[in-house]
């Protein structure tokens, strides 16, 4: 397992120290920098270019969303998209969640996440998979399903960020295309059907459905059914 370089940007000293201590005890995690505010955090990110940055939204000088935007601009100017951004916050409002993804965040975690789940989120984020906290997954899914397919809405910036297909997903779909049956099942997942309901609709066993669902999650780099639904809608696999 390769070592994962992480930067912490968190203004609360106790929270930052606690995260640093907990993460240092995890195998394969290396804390390469930290900062108590966005200005210092931006400099740390630009100098260290870690694999993943954990960024709090509620920073004192500029919020984590603005920091994410500025760092994405720096990356674009330097043609370097190595560092992924994981937002860690107590804010689960729709505005905060969507603004974070619109700014260029890759993943979104609530602060009450367990350390094991946080490590899982870090690794998933580093691998190119968006990790979405179950507490806010429905917010993202609802917004994606309400996004007009032509990209014209009342909030164009958010529509582009939530609706666009990223290059990693295009590559995944090209390398591991879904079968016709998997697409059928994915459409039913997006519709909110359970495994039993899918089995009844398609006249197959629940065990067969579970096998297809595992394959779908694997191909879409999704942690669960909600994330698979989000990815399906973002990629245009399901309308």
CSV table of C-alpha atoms in Angstrom, one decimal:
chain,number,residue,atom,x,y,z
A,1,UNK,CA,0.0,0.0,0.0
A,2,UNK,CA,1.6,3.3,-1.1
A,3,UNK,CA,1.8,6.1,1.4
A,4,UNK,CA,-0.8,8.8,1.2
A,5,UNK,CA,0.4,12.4,1.8
A,6,UNK,CA,-2.2,14.6,3.5
A,7,UNK,CA,-2.4,18.3,4.5
A,8,UNK,CA,-4.8,19.5,7.3
A,9,UNK,CA,-6.4,22.9,7.1
A,10,UNK,CA,-8.5,23.5,10.2
A,11,UNK,CA,-8.7,26.6,12.4
A,12,UNK,CA,-9.7,24.8,15.6
A,13,UNK,CA,-6.4,23.8,17.3
A,14,UNK,CA,-7.9,20.8,19.2
A,15,UNK,CA,-9.7,19.5,16.2
A,16,UNK,CA,-6.6,19.8,14.0
A,17,UNK,CA,-4.3,18.2,16.7
A,18,UNK,CA,-6.8,15.4,17.2
A,19,UNK,CA,-7.0,14.7,13.5
A,20,UNK,CA,-3.3,14.8,13.1
A,21,UNK,CA,-2.8,12.4,16.0
A,22,UNK,CA,-5.5,10.0,14.8
A,23,UNK,CA,-4.3,10.0,11.2
A,24,UNK,CA,-0.7,9.5,12.1
A,25,UNK,CA,-1.7,6.2,13.8
A,26,UNK,CA,-3.1,4.9,10.6
A,27,UNK,CA,-0.9,2.8,8.4
A,28,UNK,CA,0.1,4.5,5.1
A,29,UNK,CA,-1.1,8.0,6.1
A,30,UNK,CA,1.6,10.8,6.3
A,31,UNK,CA,0.7,14.3,7.4
A,32,UNK,CA,3.0,16.5,5.3
A,33,UNK,CA,1.6,19.9,6.4
A,34,UNK,CA,-1.1,21.7,8.3
A,35,UNK,CA,-2.5,25.2,8.7
A,36,UNK,CA,-4.9,27.1,11.0
A,37,UNK,CA,-6.3,29.4,8.3
A,38,UNK,CA,-6.9,29.5,4.6
A,39,UNK,CA,-4.0,31.9,3.6
A,40,UNK,CA,-1.4,29.7,5.3
A,41,UNK,CA,-3.2,26.6,4.0
A,42,UNK,CA,-3.0,27.8,0.4
A,43,UNK,CA,0.7,28.4,0.7
A,44,UNK,CA,1.1,24.9,2.3
A,45,UNK,CA,-0.9,23.3,-0.5
A,46,UNK,CA,1.1,25.1,-3.2
A,47,UNK,CA,4.4,24.1,-1.7
A,48,UNK,CA,3.7,20.5,-0.7
A,49,UNK,CA,1.1,19.5,-3.3
A,50,UNK,CA,-0.2,16.6,-1.2
A,51,UNK,CA,-2.3,13.7,-2.4
A,52,UNK,CA,-5.3,14.9,-0.5
A,53,UNK,CA,-6.1,18.1,1.5
A,54,UNK,CA,-8.6,18.0,4.3
A,55,UNK,CA,-10.2,21.4,4.3
A,56,UNK,CA,-12.6,22.9,6.8
A,57,UNK,CA,-15.3,25.2,5.4
A,58,UNK,CA,-15.4,27.6,8.4
A,59,UNK,CA,-11.9,29.1,8.2
A,60,UNK,CA,-11.4,32.6,9.7
A,61,UNK,CA,-9.8,34.6,6.8
A,62,UNK,CA,-11.6,33.0,3.8
A,63,UNK,CA,-13.9,30.0,3.9
A,64,UNK,CA,-12.8,26.6,2.6
A,65,UNK,CA,-14.9,27.0,-0.5
A,66,UNK,CA,-13.0,30.1,-1.6
A,67,UNK,CA,-9.7,28.4,-0.7
A,68,UNK,CA,-10.7,25.4,-2.9
A,69,UNK,CA,-11.5,27.8,-5.8
A,70,UNK,CA,-8.1,29.6,-5.5
A,71,UNK,CA,-6.2,26.3,-5.2
A,72,UNK,CA,-8.0,24.9,-8.3
A,73,UNK,CA,-6.9,28.1,-10.2
A,74,UNK,CA,-3.3,27.6,-9.1
A,75,UNK,CA,-3.5,23.9,-10.3
A,76,UNK,CA,-5.0,24.9,-13.6
A,77,UNK,CA,-2.3,27.6,-14.1
A,78,UNK,CA,0.4,25.0,-13.4
A,79,UNK,CA,-1.2,22.1,-15.3
A,80,UNK,CA,-1.2,20.0,-12.1
A,81,UNK,CA,-4.3,18.3,-10.7
A,82,UNK,CA,-2.5,15.9,-8.3
A,83,UNK,CA,-4.1,17.2,-5.1
A,84,UNK,CA,-7.7,16.2,-4.3
A,85,UNK,CA,-9.8,18.2,-1.9
A,86,UNK,CA,-11.9,16.6,0.9
A,87,UNK,CA,-14.2,19.0,2.7
A,88,UNK,CA,-14.6,18.2,6.4
A,89,UNK,CA,-17.3,20.3,8.1
A,90,UNK,CA,-20.4,20.4,10.3
A,91,UNK,CA,-22.4,22.1,7.6
A,92,UNK,CA,-24.9,19.8,5.8
A,93,UNK,CA,-27.1,22.5,4.3
A,94,UNK,CA,-27.8,22.2,0.6
A,95,UNK,CA,-26.1,25.5,-0.2
A,96,UNK,CA,-22.9,24.6,1.6
A,97,UNK,CA,-22.7,21.1,0.0
A,98,UNK,CA,-23.4,22.3,-3.6
A,99,UNK,CA,-21.1,25.3,-3.2
A,100,UNK,CA,-18.3,23.1,-2.1
A,101,UNK,CA,-18.6,20.8,-5.1
A,102,UNK,CA,-19.1,23.7,-7.5
A,103,UNK,CA,-15.8,25.2,-6.2
A,104,UNK,CA,-14.0,22.0,-7.1
A,105,UNK,CA,-14.1,19.8,-4.0
A,106,UNK,CA,-13.8,16.1,-4.6
A,107,UNK,CA,-15.4,14.7,-1.5
A,108,UNK,CA,-17.5,15.9,1.4
A,109,UNK,CA,-17.4,14.5,5.0
A,110,UNK,CA,-19.1,15.5,8.2
A,111,UNK,CA,-16.9,16.1,11.2
A,112,UNK,CA,-18.6,13.4,13.2
A,113,UNK,CA,-17.3,10.8,10.8
A,114,UNK,CA,-15.3,7.9,12.4
A,115,UNK,CA,-11.5,7.8,11.8
A,116,UNK,CA,-11.9,4.5,9.9
A,117,UNK,CA,-14.5,6.1,7.6
A,118,UNK,CA,-12.3,9.2,7.2
A,119,UNK,CA,-9.4,7.1,6.1
A,120,UNK,CA,-11.7,5.2,3.7
A,121,UNK,CA,-12.8,8.6,2.4
A,122,UNK,CA,-9.2,9.8,2.0
A,123,UNK,CA,-8.2,6.7,0.0
A,124,UNK,CA,-11.3,6.8,-2.2
A,125,UNK,CA,-10.7,10.5,-2.9
A,126,UNK,CA,-7.1,9.9,-3.7
A,127,UNK,CA,-8.1,7.1,-6.2
A,128,UNK,CA,-10.3,9.5,-8.0
A,129,UNK,CA,-13.7,8.5,-6.5
A,130,UNK,CA,-15.8,11.2,-4.9
A,131,UNK,CA,-16.7,10.1,-1.3
A,132,UNK,CA,-20.0,11.6,-0.2
A,133,UNK,CA,-21.0,11.4,3.4
A,134,UNK,CA,-24.3,9.5,3.7
A,135,UNK,CA,-25.7,12.4,5.7
A,136,UNK,CA,-25.6,14.7,2.6
A,137,UNK,CA,-25.8,12.2,-0.2
A,138,UNK,CA,-29.5,12.8,-0.7
A,139,UNK,CA,-28.9,16.5,-1.1
A,140,UNK,CA,-26.4,15.9,-3.9
A,141,UNK,CA,-28.6,13.3,-5.5
A,142,UNK,CA,-31.7,15.6,-5.4
A,143,UNK,CA,-29.8,18.5,-7.0
A,144,UNK,CA,-28.3,16.3,-9.7
A,145,UNK,CA,-31.8,14.9,-10.6
A,146,UNK,CA,-33.1,18.5,-10.8
A,147,UNK,CA,-30.3,19.8,-13.0
A,148,UNK,CA,-31.5,20.5,-16.6
A,149,UNK,CA,-29.6,18.4,-19.1
A,150,UNK,CA,-28.8,21.4,-21.3
A,151,UNK,CA,-26.8,23.1,-18.5
A,152,UNK,CA,-29.1,26.2,-18.4
A,153,UNK,CA,-30.5,26.9,-15.0
A,154,UNK,CA,-30.7,29.6,-12.4
A,155,UNK,CA,-27.3,28.8,-11.1
A,156,UNK,CA,-25.1,28.0,-14.0
A,157,UNK,CA,-21.8,27.5,-12.1
A,158,UNK,CA,-23.4,24.8,-9.8
A,159,UNK,CA,-25.0,23.1,-12.8
A,160,UNK,CA,-21.7,22.7,-14.5
A,161,UNK,CA,-19.9,21.4,-11.5
A,162,UNK,CA,-22.5,18.9,-10.4
A,163,UNK,CA,-23.6,17.9,-13.9
A,164,UNK,CA,-20.3,17.6,-15.8
A,165,UNK,CA,-18.6,14.2,-16.4
A,166,UNK,CA,-15.0,14.3,-15.1
A,167,UNK,CA,-12.2,12.7,-17.2
A,168,UNK,CA,-11.6,9.9,-14.7
A,169,UNK,CA,-15.2,8.8,-15.0
A,170,UNK,CA,-15.1,8.9,-18.8
A,171,UNK,CA,-12.0,6.6,-18.7
A,172,UNK,CA,-13.7,4.2,-16.2
A,173,UNK,CA,-16.7,3.9,-18.4
A,174,UNK,CA,-14.6,3.4,-21.5
A,175,UNK,CA,-12.5,0.7,-19.8
A,176,UNK,CA,-15.4,-1.0,-17.9
A,177,UNK,CA,-18.6,-0.4,-19.8
A,178,UNK,CA,-21.9,-1.4,-18.1
A,179,UNK,CA,-23.8,-4.3,-19.7
A,180,UNK,CA,-27.4,-3.8,-20.8
A,181,UNK,CA,-28.6,-5.7,-17.7
A,182,UNK,CA,-26.5,-3.5,-15.4
A,183,UNK,CA,-27.9,-0.4,-17.0
A,184,UNK,CA,-31.4,-1.7,-16.4
A,185,UNK,CA,-30.6,-2.3,-12.8
A,186,UNK,CA,-28.8,1.1,-12.5
A,187,UNK,CA,-31.9,2.9,-13.7
A,188,UNK,CA,-34.0,1.1,-11.0
A,189,UNK,CA,-31.4,2.0,-8.4
A,190,UNK,CA,-31.7,5.6,-9.4
A,191,UNK,CA,-35.5,5.3,-9.1
A,192,UNK,CA,-35.0,4.1,-5.5
A,193,UNK,CA,-35.9,0.4,-5.9
A,194,UNK,CA,-34.6,-2.1,-3.4
A,195,UNK,CA,-32.9,-5.3,-4.5
A,196,UNK,CA,-36.1,-7.2,-3.9
A,197,UNK,CA,-38.1,-4.8,-6.0
A,198,UNK,CA,-35.5,-5.0,-8.8
A,199,UNK,CA,-35.7,-8.8,-8.7
A,200,UNK,CA,-39.5,-8.6,-9.0
A,201,UNK,CA,-39.4,-6.1,-11.9
A,202,UNK,CA,-36.8,-8.0,-13.9
A,203,UNK,CA,-37.9,-11.6,-13.0
A,204,UNK,CA,-34.5,-12.6,-11.5
A,205,UNK,CA,-33.3,-13.7,-8.1
A,206,UNK,CA,-32.2,-11.3,-5.3
A,207,UNK,CA,-28.8,-13.0,-5.4
A,208,UNK,CA,-28.4,-12.1,-9.1
A,209,UNK,CA,-29.4,-8.5,-8.4
A,210,UNK,CA,-26.8,-8.3,-5.6
A,211,UNK,CA,-24.1,-9.6,-8.0
A,212,UNK,CA,-25.0,-7.0,-10.6
A,213,UNK,CA,-25.1,-4.3,-8.0
A,214,UNK,CA,-21.6,-5.2,-6.8
A,215,UNK,CA,-20.4,-5.0,-10.4
A,216,UNK,CA,-22.0,-1.7,-10.9
A,217,UNK,CA,-20.5,-0.2,-7.8
A,218,UNK,CA,-17.1,-1.5,-8.8
A,219,UNK,CA,-17.3,-0.1,-12.4
A,220,UNK,CA,-18.5,3.3,-11.2
A,221,UNK,CA,-16.0,3.5,-8.3
A,222,UNK,CA,-19.0,4.0,-5.9
A,223,UNK,CA,-19.0,3.2,-2.2
A,224,UNK,CA,-22.8,2.6,-2.1
A,225,UNK,CA,-26.0,2.7,-4.1
A,226,UNK,CA,-26.6,6.4,-3.5
A,227,UNK,CA,-23.1,7.3,-4.8
A,228,UNK,CA,-23.7,5.0,-7.8
A,229,UNK,CA,-26.9,6.9,-8.5
A,230,UNK,CA,-25.2,10.2,-8.3
A,231,UNK,CA,-22.4,9.1,-10.7
A,232,UNK,CA,-24.9,7.6,-13.1
A,233,UNK,CA,-26.8,10.8,-13.3
A,234,UNK,CA,-23.6,12.9,-13.6
A,235,UNK,CA,-22.3,10.8,-16.4
A,236,UNK,CA,-25.6,10.7,-18.3
A,237,UNK,CA,-25.9,6.9,-18.0
A,238,UNK,CA,-29.4,7.5,-16.6
A,239,UNK,CA,-31.6,10.4,-17.5
